[in-house]
Coordinates of C-alpha atoms and ligand atoms in Angstrom, one line a residue:
X24 CA 0.0 0.0 0.0
X25 CA 1.0 3.6 -0.4
X26 CA 0.2 5.4 2.9
X27 CA 0.1 9.1 3.7
X28 CA 0.9 9.9 7.3
X29 CA 0.1 13.4 8.2
X30 CA 2.8 13.6 10.9
X31 CA 5.5 11.0 11.2
X32 CA 8.2 12.9 13.2
X33 CA 7.0 12.3 16.8
X34 CA 5.7 9.5 19.0
X35 CA 2.5 7.9 17.6
X36 CA 2.6 9.0 14.0
X37 CA 6.3 8.1 14.0
X38 CA 5.5 4.6 15.3
X39 CA 2.8 4.2 12.7
X40 CA 5.3 5.1 10.0
X41 CA 7.9 2.7 11.3
X42 CA 5.4 -0.1 11.6
X43 CA 4.0 0.5 8.1
X44 CA 7.6 0.6 6.6
X45 CA 8.4 -2.6 8.5
X46 CA 5.4 -4.3 6.9
X47 CA 6.6 -3.3 3.5
X48 CA 4.4 -0.3 2.7
X49 CA 5.4 2.8 1.0
X50 CA 5.0 5.7 3.4
X51 CA 5.0 9.4 2.8
X52 CA 5.0 11.7 5.8
X53 CA 3.6 15.2 5.5
X54 CA 5.0 17.4 8.3
X55 CA 7.3 20.3 8.8
X56 CA 10.1 18.1 10.1
X57 CA 10.8 20.5 12.9
X58 CA 10.0 17.9 15.6
X59 CA 12.5 15.4 14.2
X60 CA 13.1 13.1 11.3
X61 CA 10.9 10.3 9.9
X62 CA 11.8 6.6 10.3
X63 CA 14.2 5.1 7.8
X64 CA 12.5 4.0 4.7
X65 CA 9.8 6.7 4.8
X66 CA 9.8 9.9 2.8
X67 CA 9.3 13.2 4.4
X68 CA 7.5 15.8 2.3
X69 CA 7.8 19.1 4.2
X70 CA 4.5 20.8 4.6
X71 CA 3.3 23.4 7.1
X72 CA -0.5 22.9 7.6
X73 CA -0.9 26.4 8.8
X74 CA 0.0 27.7 5.3
X75 CA -2.7 27.9 2.6
X76 CA -2.1 25.3 -0.1
X77 CA 0.1 23.3 2.1
X78 CA -1.0 20.0 0.6
X79 CA -0.7 21.2 -3.1
X80 CA 2.7 19.5 -3.6
X81 CA 1.0 16.1 -2.9
X82 CA -2.0 16.8 -5.1
X83 CA -0.9 14.4 -7.9
X84 CA -0.4 11.5 -5.5
X85 CA -2.9 8.8 -4.9
X86 CA -2.9 6.9 -1.6
X87 CA -4.4 3.7 -0.4
X88 CA -4.7 5.0 3.1
X89 CA -4.3 8.3 5.0
X90 CA -3.5 8.6 8.7
X91 CA -4.1 12.0 10.3
X92 CA -3.1 12.8 13.9
X93 CA -4.2 16.4 13.8
X94 CA -5.1 17.8 17.2
X95 CA -4.9 21.6 16.9
X96 CA -7.1 22.5 14.0
X97 CA -10.3 21.3 12.3
X98 CA -9.2 23.3 9.3
X99 CA -6.2 21.0 8.9
X100 CA -8.5 18.0 9.0
X101 CA -10.9 19.5 6.4
X102 CA -8.0 20.6 4.1
X103 CA -6.7 17.0 4.1
X104 CA -10.1 15.6 3.5
X105 CA -10.7 18.0 0.6
X106 CA -7.3 17.0 -0.9
X107 CA -7.4 13.2 -0.6
X108 CA -10.8 12.2 0.9
X109 CA -12.5 11.3 -2.4
X110 CA -9.6 9.2 -3.8
X111 CA -8.5 7.4 -0.6
X112 CA -10.2 4.1 0.3
X113 CA -9.3 4.1 4.0
X114 CA -9.0 7.1 6.4
X115 CA -7.7 6.9 9.9
X116 CA -8.2 9.9 12.2
X117 CA -6.5 9.7 15.6
X118 CA -8.9 11.2 18.1
X119 CA -9.0 11.0 21.9
X120 CA -11.2 9.8 24.8
X121 CA -11.0 13.5 25.7
X122 CA -14.0 13.8 23.3
X123 CA -16.2 12.6 26.2
X124 CA -17.6 15.4 28.3
X125 CA -19.2 12.9 30.6
X126 CA -17.7 9.4 30.7
X127 CA -20.7 8.0 32.6
X128 CA -23.2 8.9 29.9
X129 CA -20.8 9.0 26.8
X130 CA -21.9 12.6 26.3
X131 CA -19.5 14.4 23.9
X132 CA -18.1 17.9 24.2
X133 CA -19.8 20.3 21.8
X134 CA -18.0 20.5 18.5
X135 CA -15.7 23.5 18.2
X136 CA -14.7 25.0 14.9
X137 CA -11.4 26.9 14.5
X138 CA -11.3 30.4 15.8
X139 CA -8.4 32.3 14.3
X140 CA -8.1 34.5 17.3
X141 CA -8.2 31.7 19.9
X142 CA -5.1 30.0 21.2
X143 CA -5.1 26.3 21.4
X144 CA -5.7 25.3 25.0
X145 CA -6.3 22.0 26.8
X146 CA -9.9 23.1 27.4
X147 CA -10.5 23.2 23.6
X148 CA -8.8 19.9 22.9
X149 CA -11.9 17.6 23.3
X150 CA -14.2 19.9 21.3
X151 CA -11.7 20.3 18.5
X152 CA -11.4 16.5 18.3
X153 CA -15.2 16.2 18.2
X154 CA -15.4 18.7 15.3
X155 CA -12.6 16.9 13.5
X156 CA -14.3 13.5 13.9
X157 CA -17.5 15.0 12.5
X158 CA -15.6 16.5 9.5
X159 CA -14.1 13.1 8.8
X160 CA -17.5 11.3 9.0
X161 CA -19.1 13.9 6.8
X162 CA -16.4 13.7 4.1
X163 CA -15.5 10.0 4.0
X164 CA -18.3 8.3 6.0
X165 CA -18.0 4.6 5.6
X166 CA -14.3 4.6 5.0
X167 CA -13.3 6.2 8.4
X168 CA -11.4 4.5 11.2
X169 CA -11.7 6.9 14.2
X170 CA -9.2 6.0 17.0
X171 CA -10.3 7.5 20.3
X172 CA -6.9 6.9 22.0
X173 CA -6.6 6.8 25.8
X174 CA -3.3 7.3 27.5
X175 CA -0.5 6.4 25.1
X176 CA 2.7 4.9 26.7
X177 CA 6.0 3.5 25.7
X178 CA 9.3 4.6 24.3
X179 CA 9.4 8.1 22.7
X180 CA 6.6 9.6 24.8
X181 CA 7.2 13.4 24.7
X182 CA 4.9 14.1 27.7
X183 CA 7.3 12.4 30.2
X184 CA 4.2 11.0 32.1
X185 CA 4.3 7.2 32.1
X186 CA 8.1 7.2 32.0
X187 CA 8.3 8.8 35.4
X188 CA 7.2 5.6 37.0
X189 CA 9.8 3.1 35.6
X190 CA 12.4 5.8 35.9
X191 CA 11.6 6.6 39.6
X192 CA 11.0 3.0 40.6
X193 CA 14.3 1.9 39.1
X194 CA 16.1 4.1 41.7
X195 CA 14.5 2.3 44.6
X196 CA 14.1 3.7 48.1
X197 CA 10.8 5.1 49.4
X198 CA 8.6 5.9 46.5
X199 CA 5.5 8.1 46.9
X200 CA 2.4 6.6 45.3
X201 CA -1.2 7.9 45.6
X202 CA -3.4 6.2 48.2
X203 CA -6.3 5.7 45.8
X204 CA -7.5 2.1 46.0
X205 CA -10.6 2.9 43.8
X206 CA -8.6 4.5 41.0
X207 CA -8.2 2.6 37.7
X208 CA -5.5 2.6 35.1
X209 CA -5.8 2.2 31.3
X210 CA -3.1 2.7 28.7
X211 CA -2.0 1.6 25.3
X212 CA 1.6 1.0 24.3
X213 CA 2.4 3.3 21.3
X214 CA 3.7 0.3 19.3
X215 CA 0.5 -1.7 19.8
X216 CA -1.7 1.3 18.8
X217 CA 0.6 1.9 15.7
X218 CA 0.4 -1.8 14.7
X219 CA -3.4 -1.7 15.0
X220 CA -3.7 1.4 12.9
X221 CA -1.6 -0.2 10.1
X222 CA -3.6 -3.4 10.4
X223 CA -6.9 -1.5 10.2
X224 CA -5.7 0.2 6.9
X225 CA -4.7 -3.2 5.5
X226 CA -7.9 -4.9 6.5
X227 CA -10.1 -1.9 5.9
X228 CA -11.4 -1.9 9.5
X229 CA -13.8 1.1 9.9
X230 CA -15.8 2.6 12.7
X231 CA -15.2 4.6 15.9
X232 CA -13.3 2.9 18.8
X233 CA -12.2 3.7 22.3
X234 CA -8.7 2.7 21.8
X235 CA -6.8 1.8 24.9
X236 CA -6.1 -1.3 27.0
X237 CA -8.2 -3.1 29.6
X238 CA -8.8 -1.3 32.9
X239 CA -6.9 -2.4 36.0
X240 CA -6.5 -0.9 39.4
X241 CA -3.9 1.9 39.5
X242 CA -2.2 0.2 42.5
X243 CA -1.9 -3.0 40.5
X244 CA -0.4 -1.1 37.6
X245 CA 2.2 0.5 39.8
X246 CA 2.9 -2.9 41.3
X247 CA 3.5 -4.4 37.9
X248 CA 5.8 -1.6 36.8
X249 CA 7.7 -1.9 40.1
X250 CA 7.9 -5.7 39.6
X251 CA 9.6 -5.1 36.3
X252 CA 11.9 -2.1 37.2
X253 CA 12.4 -1.6 40.9
X254 CA 15.3 -3.1 42.9
X255 CA 14.7 -5.4 45.9
X256 CA 13.8 -3.4 49.0
X257 CA 12.0 -0.6 47.2
X258 CA 9.1 0.6 49.4
X259 CA 5.9 2.1 48.0
X260 CA 4.5 4.7 50.3
X261 CA 0.8 5.5 49.7
X262 CA 0.0 9.1 50.4
X263 CA -3.6 10.3 50.8
X264 CA -5.3 12.6 48.3
X265 CA -5.7 15.2 51.1
X266 CA -2.0 15.4 51.7
X267 CA -1.3 15.6 48.0
X268 CA -3.8 18.4 47.6
X269 CA -2.5 20.3 50.6
X270 CA 1.0 20.3 49.1
X271 CA -0.4 21.3 45.7
X272 CA 0.8 18.2 43.9
X273 CA -0.7 18.2 40.5
X274 CA -2.6 15.1 39.2
X275 CA -2.0 13.5 35.8
X276 CA 0.9 15.4 34.2
X277 CA 3.2 18.4 34.3
X278 CA 5.7 19.7 36.8
X279 CA 5.2 18.9 40.5
X280 CA 2.9 16.1 39.6
X281 CA 2.2 12.5 40.5
X282 CA 1.8 11.4 36.9
X283 CA -1.3 9.5 35.9
X284 CA -2.8 9.9 39.4
X285 CA -6.4 11.2 39.1
X286 CA -8.3 12.6 42.0
X287 CA -11.7 11.0 42.8
X288 CA -13.6 13.7 40.9
X289 CA -11.8 12.8 37.6
X290 CA -11.7 9.1 38.1
X291 CA -14.4 8.4 35.5
X292 CA -11.9 9.1 32.8
X293 CA -10.6 5.6 33.3
X294 CA -13.0 2.7 32.6
X295 CA -13.7 2.9 28.9
X296 CA -15.0 -0.3 27.4
X297 CA -12.3 -1.5 25.0
X298 CA -13.9 -4.8 24.0
X299 CA -14.9 -3.5 20.5
X300 CA -11.3 -2.5 19.9
X301 CA -10.0 -5.8 21.1
X302 CA -12.5 -7.7 18.9
X303 CA -11.3 -5.7 15.9
X304 CA -7.6 -6.5 16.2
X305 CA -6.1 -4.3 19.0
X306 CA -3.5 -6.5 20.9
X307 CA -2.1 -4.8 24.0
X308 CA 1.2 -6.2 25.3
X309 CA 1.9 -6.8 29.0
X310 CA 2.4 -3.7 31.0
X311 CA 5.8 -5.0 32.3
X312 CA 7.1 -5.0 28.8
X313 CA 6.1 -1.4 28.2
X314 CA 7.7 -0.5 31.6
X315 CA 11.0 -2.1 30.8
X316 CA 11.2 -0.6 27.3
X317 CA 10.2 2.8 28.7
X318 CA 13.0 2.5 31.3
X319 CA 15.5 1.8 28.6
X320 CA 14.3 4.9 26.7
X321 CA 14.4 6.9 30.0
X322 CA 18.0 5.7 30.7
X323 CA 19.0 6.9 27.2
X324 CA 17.6 10.4 28.0
X325 CA 19.2 10.4 31.5
X326 CA 17.4 9.4 34.7
X327 CA 18.3 12.7 36.4
X328 CA 17.3 15.1 33.6
X329 CA 14.7 17.8 34.3
X330 CA 11.4 16.2 33.5
X331 CA 8.2 17.7 32.0
X332 CA 6.1 15.5 34.4
X333 CA 6.7 14.1 37.8
X334 CA 8.3 14.9 41.2
X335 CA 11.8 16.1 41.8
X336 CA 13.7 14.3 44.6
X337 CA 13.2 17.3 46.8
X338 CA 9.4 17.4 46.1
X339 CA 9.1 13.7 46.9
X340 CA 11.0 14.2 50.1
X341 CA 8.6 17.1 51.0
X342 CA 5.7 14.7 50.6
X343 CA 7.3 11.9 52.6
X344 CA 8.0 14.3 55.4
X345 CA 4.4 15.7 55.4
X346 CA 2.9 12.2 55.3
X347 CA 5.0 10.8 58.1
Ligands
LIG432 N1 -0.2 11.1 24.0 C1 -1.3 10.6 24.5 O1 -1.4 10.0 25.5 C2 -2.6 10.8 23.6 C3 -3.8 10.4 24.2 C4 -4.9 10.5 23.4 C5 -4.9 11.0 22.1 N2 -3.7 11.4 21.6 C6 -3.6 11.8 20.2 O2 -2.7 11.0 19.6 C7 -2.0 11.7 18.5 C8 -0.6 11.8 18.8 O3 0.1 12.0 17.7 P1 1.7 12.1 17.7 O4 2.3 11.2 18.8 O5 2.2 11.9 16.3 O6 2.1 13.5 18.2 P2 1.6 15.0 17.8 O7 2.2 15.9 18.8 O8 0.1 15.0 17.7 O9 2.4 15.2 16.4 C9 1.8 15.5 15.4 C10 2.6 15.6 14.1 O10 2.1 16.8 13.6 C11 3.2 17.5 12.9 N3 2.9 18.9 12.9 C12 2.8 19.8 13.9 N4 2.6 21.0 13.5 C13 2.5 21.0 12.1 C14 2.3 21.9 11.1 N5 2.1 23.2 11.3 N6 2.3 21.4 9.8 C15 2.5 20.1 9.5 N7 2.7 19.2 10.5 C16 2.7 19.6 11.8 C17 4.4 17.2 13.8 O11 5.6 17.3 13.0 P3 6.5 18.6 12.8 O12 6.5 19.3 14.1 O13 7.8 18.0 12.4 O14 5.9 19.4 11.7 C18 4.1 15.7 14.2 O15 4.7 14.8 13.3 C19 -2.7 13.1 18.5 O16 -3.8 13.1 17.6 C20 -3.2 13.2 20.0 O17 -4.3 14.1 20.0 C21 -2.5 11.3 22.3

């Protein structure tokens, strides 16, 4: 197949490209190339989707499948559909479970079209994805494969979230973990999601799927990561939500955070039903494997580097002192 990946220079779109090349497909990546190179064997066509006519240089090409990971702009999604929608037999759009405004009822955020004066913010993310999904269904309905990804993990993650845990646990000692017995955990290894996206293009799988792994208790997930990466004698120290809040420890991501921890009020985000995805070919690997490979990636970057997400040694000590 000849596949157009709109992206290809970072994490998921890069993994999709690598997997498609590995399986013998011809892959063209449309991106600026400012975030990095594309995997060996793929061809980068430099485009800036913010520029009018960005896709013109690809206008004469015909593709068997398109994979679009756009997250900032419905206009980007529409431009790609206008250029290649009619002639392309299979269209993957990578969306997010952030499209759900209410996980209990599956209510979606309202669709939000681009506003040239508005900055892209986390608050707009789900609504832009909803509008983008709608644009895809409107233009190529019946050929669309909409991947509502949950937390994506594994080597190459630019967010630094999941990697915090294998990196921290590998150092041993007393490790702060959230005392949240009711909290769940769901993730998908980037390589498994990439493999499924390429498989779906090959097999013409269509539809809209919550695309993550089965849910497990958060504490069990930390236990499995520790089992794979922590030295003997490592002690997990559960700290209450109240203490974490008092110390202004952020949930989920970012600086001064306990990555992937969700306070009770947000816990509904974890618990999506993934059986349709599993029945259609998604094959998640064991968490321990993701943890070990993420640790190797973290070691390559340096375990003591400043992180985008997680606690510094000093912040963790502050919590241990407050909790004792
Ligand atoms: N990470 C998670 O846990 C998570 C969870 C749910 C859903 N998702 C979704 O999964 C997808 C992740 O995609 P990803 O890992 O490939 O990362 P990404 O950060 O979405 O990368 C997107 C690609 O867009 C390209 N790009 C950025 N600005 C551009 C421009 N102006 N013109 C042309 N290309 C541009 C980048 O390349 P250049 O910068 O080189 O141009 C890069 O290759 C996204 O759709 C995201 O919303 C992620």
